[in-house]
Coordinates of C-alpha atoms in Angstrom, one line a residue:
M250 CA 51.1 -33.4 109.5
R251 CA 48.2 -33.4 112.0
A252 CA 48.8 -29.6 112.8
R253 CA 48.7 -28.8 109.0
T254 CA 45.3 -30.6 108.7
R255 CA 43.8 -28.7 111.7
T256 CA 45.0 -25.4 110.2
G257 CA 43.4 -26.3 107.0
G258 CA 40.1 -27.1 108.7
L259 CA 40.1 -23.8 110.5
L260 CA 40.7 -21.9 107.3
A261 CA 37.9 -23.8 105.6
L262 CA 35.4 -23.0 108.5
T263 CA 36.4 -19.3 108.2
A264 CA 35.8 -19.2 104.6
A265 CA 32.4 -21.0 105.2
T266 CA 31.5 -18.5 107.8
A267 CA 32.4 -15.5 105.7
L268 CA 30.2 -16.8 102.9
I269 CA 27.2 -17.3 105.2
L270 CA 27.6 -13.8 106.7
G271 CA 27.9 -12.2 103.1
A272 CA 24.7 -14.1 102.2
C273 CA 22.9 -12.4 105.1
S274 CA 24.1 -9.0 104.3
G275 CA 22.7 -6.6 101.7
G276 CA 24.8 -7.8 98.8
T277 CA 26.1 -5.5 96.2
D278 CA 24.2 -3.3 93.6
D279 CA 25.2 -2.8 90.0
T280 CA 28.0 -0.3 90.8
G281 CA 29.6 -2.8 93.3
G282 CA 28.6 -0.9 96.3
E283 CA 26.7 -2.3 99.4
T284 CA 23.0 -2.2 99.6
D285 CA 20.8 -1.8 102.6
A286 CA 18.9 -5.2 103.1
A287 CA 16.0 -3.3 104.9
T288 CA 15.4 -0.9 102.0
S289 CA 16.7 -2.9 99.0
D290 CA 13.0 -3.7 97.9
G291 CA 12.4 0.1 97.6
G292 CA 9.8 -0.3 100.5
G293 CA 9.8 1.0 104.2
E294 CA 7.0 1.7 106.6
K295 CA 3.8 2.9 105.1
I296 CA 0.9 5.0 106.3
T297 CA -2.7 4.4 105.2
I298 CA -4.8 7.4 104.9
G299 CA -8.5 7.6 104.0
I300 CA -9.9 10.5 102.1
K301 CA -12.8 11.3 99.9
F302 CA -12.0 10.7 96.1
D303 CA -15.1 12.7 94.9
Q304 CA -15.0 16.0 96.7
P305 CA -13.4 18.6 94.8
G306 CA -11.5 21.1 97.0
L307 CA -11.4 18.7 99.8
G308 CA -10.6 15.1 98.8
F309 CA -10.3 14.6 95.1
K310 CA -8.6 11.9 92.9
E311 CA -7.7 12.4 89.3
G312 CA -5.5 9.8 87.9
D313 CA -2.8 9.5 90.3
T314 CA -3.2 13.0 91.8
Y315 CA -4.7 13.6 95.1
T316 CA -5.8 17.3 95.8
G317 CA -7.9 19.1 98.4
F318 CA -7.9 20.8 101.7
D319 CA -8.3 17.4 103.6
T320 CA -5.6 15.8 101.6
D321 CA -3.2 18.8 102.3
V322 CA -3.9 18.6 106.1
A323 CA -3.4 14.8 105.9
R324 CA 0.0 15.4 104.2
Y325 CA 1.1 17.9 106.8
V326 CA 0.2 15.6 109.6
A327 CA 1.9 12.6 108.1
E328 CA 5.1 14.5 107.5
K329 CA 5.1 15.5 111.2
L330 CA 4.7 11.8 112.2
G331 CA 7.7 10.9 110.1
Y332 CA 6.2 9.7 106.8
S333 CA 7.2 11.1 103.5
E334 CA 4.7 11.7 100.6
D335 CA 5.9 8.4 99.0
Q336 CA 5.0 6.6 102.3
I337 CA 1.4 7.5 102.1
E338 CA -1.1 5.0 100.7
W339 CA -4.5 6.8 99.9
K340 CA -7.7 4.9 100.3
E341 CA -11.2 6.0 99.5
A342 CA -13.2 6.4 102.6
P343 CA -16.8 6.9 101.5
S344 CA -19.1 8.4 104.5
A345 CA -21.0 5.1 105.1
Q346 CA -17.7 3.1 105.3
R347 CA -15.6 5.4 107.7
E348 CA -16.2 3.5 111.0
T349 CA -15.7 0.3 109.3
L350 CA -12.2 1.0 107.6
L351 CA -11.1 2.3 111.2
S352 CA -12.5 -0.3 113.5
T353 CA -11.1 -3.1 111.0
D354 CA -7.7 -1.3 110.9
Q355 CA -7.7 -0.8 107.1
V356 CA -6.6 2.7 107.6
D357 CA -4.5 4.4 110.0
M358 CA -6.0 7.9 109.7
I359 CA -9.1 9.3 108.0
F360 CA -9.4 13.1 106.8
A361 CA -12.8 13.1 105.0
T362 CA -15.2 15.8 106.1
Y363 CA -15.6 13.5 109.2
S364 CA -17.8 15.3 111.7
I365 CA -16.9 14.5 115.4
T366 CA -20.0 13.1 117.1
D367 CA -20.5 11.2 120.4
K368 CA -22.3 8.4 118.4
R369 CA -19.3 7.8 116.3
K370 CA -17.0 7.9 119.2
E371 CA -18.5 4.6 120.3
T372 CA -16.7 2.8 117.6
V373 CA -13.8 5.0 116.7
A374 CA -11.7 7.8 118.2
F375 CA -10.9 11.4 117.0
A376 CA -8.1 13.7 117.1
G377 CA -8.8 17.5 116.1
P378 CA -10.9 19.1 115.0
Y379 CA -8.7 20.7 112.2
F380 CA -11.5 22.5 110.6
V381 CA -15.3 23.8 111.6
A382 CA -17.7 23.9 108.8
G383 CA -21.4 24.8 108.9
Q384 CA -24.3 24.1 106.5
D385 CA -24.7 26.8 104.0
L386 CA -26.1 27.4 100.6
L387 CA -24.6 27.8 97.0
V388 CA -26.5 30.0 94.6
A389 CA -26.2 31.7 91.3
E390 CA -23.3 34.3 91.3
D391 CA -25.9 37.2 90.3
N392 CA -28.7 35.9 93.0
T393 CA -29.2 38.6 95.7
D394 CA -32.4 37.2 97.1
I395 CA -31.2 34.2 98.9
K396 CA -29.3 35.1 102.0
G397 CA -30.1 32.3 104.2
P398 CA -32.4 29.2 104.5
E399 CA -35.5 31.2 105.4
D400 CA -35.4 32.6 101.9
L401 CA -36.0 29.4 100.3
E402 CA -39.6 29.4 100.8
G403 CA -41.4 28.4 97.5
K404 CA -38.0 27.8 95.9
N405 CA -36.3 24.7 94.6
L406 CA -33.2 23.2 96.6
C407 CA -30.9 20.4 95.7
S408 CA -29.0 18.1 97.8
V409 CA -27.6 14.5 97.6
T410 CA -29.6 11.4 97.8
G411 CA -29.4 10.1 101.5
S412 CA -28.4 13.6 102.9
T413 CA -30.4 15.1 105.6
S414 CA -29.2 18.6 104.9
A415 CA -32.1 19.6 102.6
Q416 CA -34.7 18.1 104.7
R417 CA -33.3 20.0 107.7
I418 CA -34.1 23.2 105.9
K419 CA -37.5 22.1 104.9
D420 CA -38.4 21.0 108.6
E421 CA -36.6 24.1 110.4
Y422 CA -36.6 27.0 108.0
A423 CA -38.8 26.9 104.9
A424 CA -41.7 24.3 104.9
G425 CA -42.6 25.3 101.2
V426 CA -39.2 24.6 99.8
Q427 CA -39.4 22.0 97.1
L428 CA -36.6 19.4 97.3
L429 CA -34.6 17.7 94.5
E430 CA -32.1 14.8 95.3
Q431 CA -29.2 14.1 92.9
P432 CA -26.6 11.3 93.2
G433 CA -23.8 13.7 93.6
Y434 CA -23.0 17.5 94.2
A435 CA -21.6 17.8 90.8
E436 CA -25.1 17.0 89.6
C437 CA -26.7 19.5 91.8
V438 CA -24.4 22.1 90.5
T439 CA -25.5 21.3 87.0
A440 CA -29.1 21.6 88.0
L441 CA -28.1 25.2 89.7
L442 CA -26.4 26.5 86.6
S443 CA -29.4 25.3 84.4
G444 CA -31.9 27.0 86.5
Q445 CA -33.6 23.9 87.6
V446 CA -32.9 24.8 91.2
D447 CA -32.3 28.0 93.1
A448 CA -29.8 26.6 95.6
V449 CA -27.7 23.7 96.8
T450 CA -27.0 22.8 100.4
T451 CA -24.1 21.1 102.3
D452 CA -21.4 22.0 104.5
D453 CA -19.9 25.4 103.5
I454 CA -16.4 24.3 102.6
I455 CA -17.8 21.5 100.4
L456 CA -19.7 24.2 98.4
A457 CA -16.7 26.3 98.3
G458 CA -14.7 23.4 96.9
L459 CA -17.5 23.0 94.1
A460 CA -17.5 26.6 93.4
A461 CA -13.6 26.7 92.9
Q462 CA -13.8 24.2 90.0
P463 CA -12.8 25.9 86.8
A464 CA -16.1 25.0 85.1
N465 CA -18.1 26.9 87.9
K466 CA -15.8 30.0 88.5
G467 CA -17.6 33.1 88.5
K468 CA -20.9 31.3 88.0
V469 CA -21.7 30.4 91.6
K470 CA -21.1 31.6 95.1
V471 CA -21.4 30.5 98.7
V472 CA -23.9 32.6 100.6
G473 CA -21.7 32.8 103.6
A474 CA -24.2 32.4 106.4
P475 CA -23.7 29.0 107.9
F476 CA -26.5 27.6 110.0
S477 CA -24.9 24.6 111.7
T478 CA -21.7 23.6 113.2
E479 CA -19.7 20.5 111.9
R480 CA -16.3 19.9 113.6
Y481 CA -14.1 17.9 111.1
G482 CA -11.9 15.6 113.1
V483 CA -9.2 13.1 112.1
G484 CA -10.7 9.5 112.6
I485 CA -8.3 7.0 114.1
P486 CA -8.7 3.6 115.5
Q487 CA -9.5 3.5 119.3
S488 CA -6.3 1.6 119.7
S489 CA -4.2 4.4 118.3
D490 CA -1.8 6.1 120.4
K491 CA -1.2 9.1 117.8
C492 CA -3.9 11.5 118.9
E493 CA -1.7 13.8 120.8
D494 CA 1.0 13.9 118.0
I495 CA -1.9 14.5 115.4
N496 CA -3.1 17.4 117.5
A497 CA 0.3 18.8 117.7
A498 CA 0.8 18.7 114.1
I499 CA -2.6 20.3 113.5
T500 CA -1.5 23.2 115.8
E501 CA 1.9 23.7 114.1
M502 CA 0.0 23.9 110.8
I503 CA -2.2 26.5 112.0
E504 CA 0.6 28.4 113.6
D505 CA 2.9 28.5 110.6
G506 CA 0.4 29.5 108.3
S507 CA 0.1 26.4 106.2
W508 CA -3.6 25.8 107.3
E509 CA -4.7 29.2 106.0
E510 CA -2.6 28.8 102.8
A511 CA -4.3 25.3 102.2
I512 CA -7.8 27.0 102.7
T513 CA -7.0 29.8 100.2
T514 CA -5.5 27.3 97.6
N515 CA -8.5 25.1 97.7
T516 CA -11.1 27.7 97.5
E517 CA -9.5 30.4 95.4
G518 CA -11.8 32.8 93.4
T519 CA -15.0 31.9 95.4
G520 CA -14.8 34.6 98.0
Y521 CA -15.2 31.9 100.7
T522 CA -13.8 32.5 104.2
P523 CA -14.1 30.1 107.1
N524 CA -16.4 31.2 110.0
A525 CA -14.1 33.4 111.9
S526 CA -15.7 32.6 115.2
E527 CA -14.9 28.9 115.0
N528 CA -11.9 28.8 112.9
P529 CA -9.1 28.1 113.0
P530 CA -10.0 25.6 115.8
T531 CA -8.4 24.3 118.9
P532 CA -7.9 20.6 119.0
D533 CA -9.6 18.8 121.8
A534 CA -7.8 17.2 124.5
C535 CA -7.2 13.4 123.7
A536 CA -9.3 11.0 125.8

């Protein structure tokens, strides 16, 4: 009698244990198959990448679609780091907020026409560069008079409020140039097309992205005489250990032709070609 009681207790304990283990497992799906507890919520590890949302041809958001050269490089690098497209969370990274986003760990990487400078290295780190831009001019397609910043003497030049690029031309190349500031480069292009200004200035690839927009194609062109050097890097937190992996991905993108393809796709129809003496770049050694 006592033996039967002990056996019944063991069976009850075994059944209870099975129930507990079953509750801790992934359970079953609607088809009766088992689900994976780690992925049953549709999640998985994410990577947060900062880009511009308002720079056509570089970083541009339209609805739920993200396009541009910076965005293409970011996708390529993320994939090489082990992240698929649906694991990327895109976050807007305006110029004035980039250091804050990185130093407070709101993003893992930033691809946003982010020039590598010693001043910025005081608070953030960089991989790359993945592109070397230069300040240039955007003019009307039929303009044959403006070939460089020296030709802007007595003419009207547009740039974005807060930018130093137009003032640099006035200080160093054409003291008599008349400056017009607009809130964005789209407004500068509008002023150019209407004849209000003779040229627009900023980094050459930004100008090429603007020229590639359907509304502007065939109407404007990049002069193609850059007069500065802007080394676009991948901004990362100083605590990041991903610099070497990012550099390896950039190098692979250049070597397999994807880098050139991304440039061509995002500047198609503008006649733009990157400065061949600077591009494609070789990433710096990681600190």
